């Protein structure tokens, strides 16, 4: 017997068939004609599901489960929304696998390109505790909050990034195009140039002649950064350097801390063991500094230490975090305390980003204005001096 089955991989297809009680003799990839693929609205390129869409689907699923809708029916209903093709495809496969007898978390684990390890573990915790709808609601709130923070950061940094890019492009046009044209004109006239004009031309000539060197250095730095970042110790070094950068280092530190503490709070509230919660939260923090600290804290707790002492021994977290964790342990409200301190750092980082952005804008305007003024003066200064010389000669 042979049949056609949609799955992410041959192994995923085999697992689905085994769950249905079938014996798999062989699996091969089915061919598709170009015309049929295009008519079906398919794509020749694999696309990842958007995080915002995963958050929305999670909230919808939580609502459906709370209303009493069976999980498989809810998944099938959500998979019919064609807004995000990659997510719809994953949800359909997950629904098929669950209907074949697989657990929800087990089915999600086969689609790690769409659902994170954190997501899968929280769902597993909900299944084991019998509170899947509650866990899905908490997960939806967490994902919504993460997406909201991302939007705030992007919104705050969009204009400064545009201004920095504008300055770079403007500088390149001025020193690589406009000034060489000006230099060529004065060179043909054979004029003695003022010091300012000659200095600007010399800088432009140096930039043009050494452009290859600038490109080589920039490429080398990028390659070296990636090479160092491939090793665990290298990533730890780079992330430590980022956190120590003037001005922006403090903002990066606040963002990373907020993400780690918020994730840890959600995991603790879901009922996951604290050592596993630390490992997962550390892995999603986005910084090797926090990941390394979380691993060390997990080891300390396995040796009998309490959480607040582990936070203190990690030598990474500010005193306010340690005190909030200690209070949470004593009062039995650890998840609430972690969420509160995460909110605090989110607000702090948003305010810091806004402050830096407001400082960058006038600085960039001054830099661009200064460069334009310098070029204008350097361009017309020889004409002024030539006019003065002609007037003196006529007298």
Short mmCIF file of C-alpha atoms in Angstrom, two decimals:
data_model
loop_
_atom_site.label_atom_id
_atom_site.label_comp_id
_atom_site.label_asym_id
_atom_site.label_seq_id
_atom_site.Cartn_x
_atom_site.Cartn_y
_atom_site.Cartn_z
CA UNK A 1 0.00 0.00 0.00
CA UNK A 2 1.30 3.47 -0.88
CA UNK A 3 -0.08 6.92 -0.06
CA UNK A 4 0.79 10.61 -0.07
CA UNK A 5 1.28 12.45 3.23
CA UNK A 6 2.20 16.07 3.91
CA UNK A 7 4.98 16.40 6.49
CA UNK A 8 7.96 18.63 7.27
CA UNK A 9 10.46 15.79 6.77
CA UNK A 10 10.72 12.07 6.03
CA UNK A 11 11.21 11.36 9.76
CA UNK A 12 8.11 13.39 10.65
CA UNK A 13 6.11 11.45 8.05
CA UNK A 14 7.36 8.13 9.46
CA UNK A 15 6.42 9.17 13.01
CA UNK A 16 2.88 10.08 11.92
CA UNK A 17 2.42 6.77 10.11
CA UNK A 18 3.83 4.78 13.05
CA UNK A 19 1.39 6.54 15.37
CA UNK A 20 -1.44 5.34 13.09
CA UNK A 21 -0.29 1.74 13.52
CA UNK A 22 1.16 1.42 10.01
CA UNK A 23 4.40 -0.27 9.00
CA UNK A 24 6.58 2.01 6.88
CA UNK A 25 8.63 0.25 4.19
CA UNK A 26 9.99 3.30 2.40
CA UNK A 27 9.46 7.05 2.13
CA UNK A 28 10.31 9.24 -0.82
CA UNK A 29 9.71 12.90 -1.55
CA UNK A 30 6.76 13.44 -3.87
CA UNK A 31 7.36 15.46 -7.05
CA UNK A 32 5.39 18.60 -7.74
CA UNK A 33 4.84 20.33 -11.05
CA UNK A 34 5.62 24.02 -11.19
CA UNK A 35 2.16 24.95 -12.41
CA UNK A 36 0.30 23.10 -9.66
CA UNK A 37 2.56 24.56 -6.98
CA UNK A 38 1.88 28.08 -8.18
CA UNK A 39 -1.87 27.48 -8.48
CA UNK A 40 -1.95 26.16 -4.91
CA UNK A 41 -0.36 29.40 -3.73
CA UNK A 42 2.82 27.61 -2.69
CA UNK A 43 6.28 29.03 -2.58
CA UNK A 44 9.63 27.72 -3.74
CA UNK A 45 11.25 29.32 -0.71
CA UNK A 46 10.80 28.16 2.89
CA UNK A 47 9.41 30.93 5.09
CA UNK A 48 9.40 31.03 8.86
CA UNK A 49 6.22 31.85 10.71
CA UNK A 50 6.13 35.41 12.05
CA UNK A 51 6.41 35.70 15.82
CA UNK A 52 3.46 38.13 15.95
CA UNK A 53 1.26 35.56 14.19
CA UNK A 54 2.37 32.79 16.58
CA UNK A 55 1.39 35.06 19.48
CA UNK A 56 -2.04 35.76 17.96
CA UNK A 57 -2.72 32.06 17.26
CA UNK A 58 -1.69 31.17 20.82
CA UNK A 59 -4.20 33.66 22.23
CA UNK A 60 -6.94 32.36 19.92
CA UNK A 61 -6.15 28.78 20.90
CA UNK A 62 -6.30 29.66 24.61
CA UNK A 63 -9.76 31.23 24.07
CA UNK A 64 -11.01 28.19 22.13
CA UNK A 65 -9.79 25.74 24.77
CA UNK A 66 -11.32 27.81 27.57
CA UNK A 67 -14.63 27.72 25.68
CA UNK A 68 -14.47 23.91 25.65
CA UNK A 69 -13.53 23.33 22.00
CA UNK A 70 -11.52 20.09 21.48
CA UNK A 71 -7.82 20.70 20.78
CA UNK A 72 -7.78 19.03 17.34
CA UNK A 73 -10.80 21.01 16.14
CA UNK A 74 -9.26 24.24 17.41
CA UNK A 75 -5.97 23.52 15.64
CA UNK A 76 -7.70 22.65 12.37
CA UNK A 77 -9.80 25.83 12.57
CA UNK A 78 -6.72 27.99 13.17
CA UNK A 79 -4.78 26.27 10.36
CA UNK A 80 -7.37 27.46 7.81
CA UNK A 81 -6.35 31.09 8.31
CA UNK A 82 -4.06 31.71 5.32
CA UNK A 83 -2.51 34.91 6.68
CA UNK A 84 0.74 33.11 7.50
CA UNK A 85 1.30 30.13 5.17
CA UNK A 86 4.20 28.69 7.19
CA UNK A 87 2.24 28.80 10.46
CA UNK A 88 -0.92 27.40 8.84
CA UNK A 89 1.07 24.48 7.45
CA UNK A 90 2.66 23.74 10.83
CA UNK A 91 -0.70 23.91 12.64
CA UNK A 92 -2.29 21.50 10.14
CA UNK A 93 0.53 19.00 10.62
CA UNK A 94 0.34 19.38 14.41
CA UNK A 95 -3.43 18.77 14.29
CA UNK A 96 -2.91 15.62 12.19
CA UNK A 97 -0.26 14.31 14.58
CA UNK A 98 -2.40 14.98 17.67
CA UNK A 99 -5.39 13.26 16.05
CA UNK A 100 -3.10 10.27 15.35
CA UNK A 101 -2.40 9.92 19.08
CA UNK A 102 0.62 12.18 19.64
CA UNK A 103 0.66 14.59 22.58
CA UNK A 104 0.31 18.28 21.78
CA UNK A 105 3.81 19.09 23.07
CA UNK A 106 5.25 16.10 21.21
CA UNK A 107 3.68 17.28 17.96
CA UNK A 108 4.97 20.82 18.52
CA UNK A 109 8.47 19.44 19.12
CA UNK A 110 8.55 18.25 15.50
CA UNK A 111 8.13 21.85 14.34
CA UNK A 112 10.91 23.68 16.17
CA UNK A 113 11.32 26.03 13.22
CA UNK A 114 7.96 27.52 14.28
CA UNK A 115 7.62 26.78 18.00
CA UNK A 116 10.49 27.49 20.40
CA UNK A 117 11.76 25.17 23.11
CA UNK A 118 10.22 27.50 25.67
CA UNK A 119 6.84 27.22 23.94
CA UNK A 120 7.04 23.42 23.79
CA UNK A 121 8.05 23.06 27.45
CA UNK A 122 5.27 25.35 28.65
CA UNK A 123 2.71 23.34 26.68
CA UNK A 124 4.14 20.13 28.18
CA UNK A 125 3.77 21.64 31.65
CA UNK A 126 0.14 22.54 30.86
CA UNK A 127 -0.59 19.01 29.68
CA UNK A 128 0.95 17.43 32.78
CA UNK A 129 -0.89 19.78 35.15
CA UNK A 130 -4.22 19.58 33.30
CA UNK A 131 -4.28 23.38 32.92
CA UNK A 132 -3.47 23.67 29.22
CA UNK A 133 -5.92 26.52 28.60
CA UNK A 134 -4.44 28.54 31.50
CA UNK A 135 -0.87 27.88 30.33
CA UNK A 136 -1.79 28.90 26.76
CA UNK A 137 -3.24 32.15 28.08
CA UNK A 138 -0.09 32.86 30.09
CA UNK A 139 2.03 31.98 27.07
CA UNK A 140 -0.03 34.28 24.85
CA UNK A 141 0.39 37.16 27.32
CA UNK A 142 4.12 36.50 27.47
CA UNK A 143 4.47 36.44 23.66
CA UNK A 144 2.35 39.60 23.36
CA UNK A 145 4.59 41.36 25.85
CA UNK A 146 7.76 40.25 24.05
CA UNK A 147 6.37 41.45 20.70
CA UNK A 148 5.33 44.76 22.27
CA UNK A 149 8.88 45.29 23.58
CA UNK A 150 10.32 44.48 20.15
CA UNK A 151 8.00 47.01 18.52
CA UNK A 152 8.95 49.68 21.06
CA UNK A 153 12.68 49.08 20.52
CA UNK A 154 12.29 49.12 16.72
CA UNK A 155 10.21 52.28 16.86
CA UNK A 156 12.73 54.04 19.13
CA UNK A 157 15.77 53.01 17.07
CA UNK A 158 14.36 53.39 13.54
CA UNK A 159 15.01 57.13 13.20
CA UNK A 160 18.51 57.12 14.77
CA UNK A 161 19.50 54.23 12.48
CA UNK A 162 18.13 56.14 9.49
CA UNK A 163 20.09 59.25 10.52
CA UNK A 164 23.33 57.29 10.97
CA UNK A 165 22.86 55.66 7.56
CA UNK A 166 22.12 59.08 6.05
CA UNK A 167 25.34 60.50 7.51
CA UNK A 168 27.38 57.58 6.13
CA UNK A 169 25.85 57.90 2.64
CA UNK A 170 26.18 61.71 2.69
CA UNK A 171 29.85 61.46 3.71
CA UNK A 172 30.53 58.96 0.95
CA UNK A 173 28.86 61.17 -1.70
CA UNK A 174 30.68 64.30 -0.50
CA UNK A 175 34.18 62.84 -0.19
CA UNK A 176 34.05 60.31 -3.03
CA UNK A 177 32.08 62.28 -5.64
CA UNK A 178 31.57 66.00 -5.02
CA UNK A 179 35.04 66.97 -3.74
CA UNK A 180 36.91 65.04 -6.51
CA UNK A 181 34.80 66.95 -9.10
CA UNK A 182 35.70 70.23 -7.39
CA UNK A 183 39.37 69.25 -7.29
CA UNK A 184 39.35 68.42 -11.00
CA UNK A 185 37.93 71.87 -11.89
CA UNK A 186 40.52 73.76 -9.81
CA UNK A 187 43.32 71.55 -11.11
CA UNK A 188 42.47 72.52 -14.71
CA UNK A 189 42.49 76.22 -13.76
CA UNK A 190 45.94 75.83 -12.20
CA UNK A 191 44.99 77.91 -9.17
CA UNK A 192 46.86 78.13 -5.86
CA UNK A 193 44.32 76.80 -3.39
CA UNK A 194 43.69 78.05 0.16
CA UNK A 195 44.84 75.77 2.98
CA UNK A 196 41.27 74.74 3.90
CA UNK A 197 40.38 73.78 0.32
CA UNK A 198 43.63 71.85 -0.17
CA UNK A 199 43.12 70.01 3.14
CA UNK A 200 39.60 68.93 2.19
CA UNK A 201 40.85 67.76 -1.23
CA UNK A 202 43.70 65.80 0.40
CA UNK A 203 41.24 64.05 2.73
CA UNK A 204 39.02 63.18 -0.26
CA UNK A 205 42.00 61.86 -2.27
CA UNK A 206 43.03 59.70 0.69
CA UNK A 207 39.47 58.34 1.04
CA UNK A 208 39.29 57.49 -2.68
CA UNK A 209 42.74 55.88 -2.82
CA UNK A 210 42.25 53.88 0.39
CA UNK A 211 38.62 52.86 -0.19
CA UNK A 212 39.70 49.27 -0.78
CA UNK A 213 41.50 49.29 2.56
CA UNK A 214 38.40 50.54 4.38
CA UNK A 215 36.31 47.81 2.73
CA UNK A 216 38.93 45.18 3.60
CA UNK A 217 39.10 46.26 7.26
CA UNK A 218 35.28 46.33 7.56
CA UNK A 219 34.98 42.86 5.99
CA UNK A 220 37.76 41.50 8.20
CA UNK A 221 36.07 42.83 11.33
CA UNK A 222 32.74 41.20 10.37
CA UNK A 223 34.43 37.86 9.57
CA UNK A 224 36.45 37.99 12.81
CA UNK A 225 33.32 38.83 14.83
CA UNK A 226 31.47 35.85 13.35
CA UNK A 227 34.45 33.53 13.81
CA UNK A 228 34.88 34.47 17.47
CA UNK A 229 31.12 34.18 18.06
CA UNK A 230 31.07 30.54 16.93
CA UNK A 231 32.65 29.29 20.15
CA UNK A 232 31.02 29.44 23.58
CA UNK A 233 33.91 31.38 25.12
CA UNK A 234 33.97 33.74 22.13
CA UNK A 235 30.25 34.51 22.41
CA UNK A 236 30.66 35.11 26.12
CA UNK A 237 33.52 37.56 25.43
CA UNK A 238 31.59 39.45 22.75
CA UNK A 239 28.41 39.69 24.84
CA UNK A 240 30.44 40.91 27.82
CA UNK A 241 32.01 43.60 25.62
CA UNK A 242 28.58 44.65 24.31
CA UNK A 243 27.27 45.12 27.85
CA UNK A 244 30.27 47.32 28.70
CA UNK A 245 29.95 49.66 25.72
CA UNK A 246 29.50 53.33 26.68
CA UNK A 247 25.87 54.54 26.59
CA UNK A 248 24.36 51.55 24.74
CA UNK A 249 25.87 48.85 26.97
CA UNK A 250 23.58 49.72 29.86
CA UNK A 251 20.53 49.60 27.59
CA UNK A 252 21.51 46.17 26.23
CA UNK A 253 21.97 44.94 29.79
CA UNK A 254 18.49 46.14 30.82
CA UNK A 255 16.83 44.55 27.76
CA UNK A 256 18.56 41.21 28.36
CA UNK A 257 17.73 41.20 32.07
CA UNK A 258 14.07 42.04 31.40
CA UNK A 259 13.72 39.18 28.91
CA UNK A 260 15.41 36.66 31.19
CA UNK A 261 13.41 37.63 34.29
CA UNK A 262 10.09 37.74 32.44
CA UNK A 263 10.69 34.31 30.89
CA UNK A 264 11.75 32.88 34.24
CA UNK A 265 8.61 34.30 35.86
CA UNK A 266 6.35 32.64 33.28
CA UNK A 267 8.15 29.30 33.64
CA UNK A 268 7.97 29.40 37.44
CA UNK A 269 4.25 30.25 37.32
CA UNK A 270 3.65 27.31 34.95
CA UNK A 271 5.07 24.94 37.55
CA UNK A 272 8.30 23.92 35.82
CA UNK A 273 11.12 22.83 38.17
CA UNK A 274 13.36 25.79 38.95
CA UNK A 275 16.51 24.22 37.46
CA UNK A 276 14.79 23.54 34.15
CA UNK A 277 13.19 27.00 34.25
CA UNK A 278 16.62 28.62 34.71
CA UNK A 279 18.08 26.65 31.80
CA UNK A 280 15.24 27.58 29.45
CA UNK A 281 15.12 31.23 30.52
CA UNK A 282 18.90 31.53 30.17
CA UNK A 283 18.76 30.07 26.68
CA UNK A 284 16.16 32.61 25.52
CA UNK A 285 17.79 35.69 27.10
CA UNK A 286 19.79 36.51 23.99
CA UNK A 287 23.10 36.92 25.85
CA UNK A 288 25.78 34.36 26.66
CA UNK A 289 26.50 36.28 29.86
CA UNK A 290 23.03 35.50 31.20
CA UNK A 291 23.01 31.97 29.73
CA UNK A 292 26.28 31.17 31.51
CA UNK A 293 25.00 32.70 34.76
CA UNK A 294 21.74 30.71 34.54
CA UNK A 295 23.67 27.45 34.05
CA UNK A 296 25.85 28.21 37.08
CA UNK A 297 22.78 29.11 39.16
CA UNK A 298 21.11 25.82 38.19
CA UNK A 299 24.19 23.92 39.38
CA UNK A 300 24.21 25.83 42.70
CA UNK A 301 20.55 25.00 43.28
CA UNK A 302 21.22 21.32 42.52
CA UNK A 303 23.80 21.45 45.35
CA UNK A 304 21.24 22.80 47.81
CA UNK A 305 21.47 26.58 47.42
CA UNK A 306 18.32 28.70 47.36
CA UNK A 307 17.46 30.89 44.35
CA UNK A 308 18.28 34.29 45.84
CA UNK A 309 21.71 33.05 47.00
CA UNK A 310 22.33 31.66 43.50
CA UNK A 311 21.39 35.03 41.97
CA UNK A 312 23.87 36.74 44.31
CA UNK A 313 26.69 34.26 43.66
CA UNK A 314 26.26 34.62 39.89
CA UNK A 315 27.75 38.15 40.18
CA UNK A 316 25.77 39.34 37.16
CA UNK A 317 22.50 40.65 38.58
CA UNK A 318 21.99 44.06 40.27
CA UNK A 319 21.15 44.19 43.96
CA UNK A 320 17.53 45.17 43.24
CA UNK A 321 17.00 41.89 41.36
CA UNK A 322 18.51 39.85 44.19
CA UNK A 323 16.32 41.58 46.77
CA UNK A 324 13.15 41.08 44.70
CA UNK A 325 13.94 37.38 44.22
CA UNK A 326 14.58 36.99 47.97
CA UNK A 327 11.25 38.71 48.73
CA UNK A 328 9.47 36.48 46.23
CA UNK A 329 10.92 33.35 47.85
CA UNK A 330 9.95 34.45 51.34
CA UNK A 331 6.38 35.47 50.43
CA UNK A 332 5.66 32.69 47.90
CA UNK A 333 5.14 35.21 45.10
CA UNK A 334 8.31 34.61 43.08
CA UNK A 335 6.68 34.74 39.63
CA UNK A 336 4.96 38.06 40.44
CA UNK A 337 8.22 39.58 41.72
CA UNK A 338 10.11 38.43 38.62
CA UNK A 339 7.44 39.93 36.38
CA UNK A 340 7.48 43.22 38.30
CA UNK A 341 11.25 43.62 38.05
CA UNK A 342 11.06 42.69 34.34
CA UNK A 343 8.47 45.45 33.84
CA UNK A 344 10.79 47.86 35.67
CA UNK A 345 13.71 47.05 33.36
CA UNK A 346 11.50 47.25 30.28
CA UNK A 347 10.44 50.77 31.28
CA UNK A 348 14.05 51.69 32.09
CA UNK A 349 15.36 50.42 28.76
CA UNK A 350 12.57 52.16 26.81
CA UNK A 351 13.37 55.46 28.55
CA UNK A 352 17.11 55.02 27.93
CA UNK A 353 16.56 54.25 24.24
CA UNK A 354 14.35 57.34 23.91
CA UNK A 355 17.03 59.48 25.58
CA UNK A 356 19.81 58.17 23.32
CA UNK A 357 17.61 58.61 20.25
CA UNK A 358 16.81 62.20 21.21
CA UNK A 359 20.56 62.89 21.56
CA UNK A 360 21.51 61.21 18.28
CA UNK A 361 19.11 63.30 16.18
CA UNK A 362 20.66 66.74 16.84
CA UNK A 363 24.17 65.26 16.77
CA UNK A 364 23.58 63.82 13.29
CA UNK A 365 22.07 67.10 12.09
CA UNK A 366 25.14 68.99 13.34
CA UNK A 367 27.51 66.51 11.67
CA UNK A 368 25.71 66.62 8.30
CA UNK A 369 25.32 70.39 8.48
CA UNK A 370 28.99 70.79 9.40
CA UNK A 371 30.16 68.64 6.49
CA UNK A 372 27.96 70.50 4.00
CA UNK A 373 29.15 73.87 5.34
CA UNK A 374 32.78 72.71 5.14
CA UNK A 375 32.38 71.64 1.50
CA UNK A 376 30.57 74.88 0.56
CA UNK A 377 33.26 77.05 2.16
CA UNK A 378 36.09 74.95 0.70
CA UNK A 379 34.46 75.12 -2.74
CA UNK A 380 33.88 78.88 -2.88
CA UNK A 381 36.93 80.05 -0.91
CA UNK A 382 39.26 79.88 -3.97
CA UNK A 383 36.74 81.93 -5.96
CA UNK A 384 36.70 84.61 -3.25
CA UNK A 385 40.49 84.72 -3.03
CA UNK A 386 40.75 84.86 -6.84
CA UNK A 387 38.29 87.77 -6.93
CA UNK A 388 40.28 89.66 -4.26
CA UNK A 389 43.50 89.08 -6.20
CA UNK A 390 41.93 90.42 -9.40
CA UNK A 391 40.68 93.54 -7.58
CA UNK A 392 44.14 94.18 -6.10
CA UNK A 393 45.69 93.76 -9.58
CA UNK A 394 43.31 96.27 -11.15
CA UNK A 395 44.42 98.91 -8.64
#
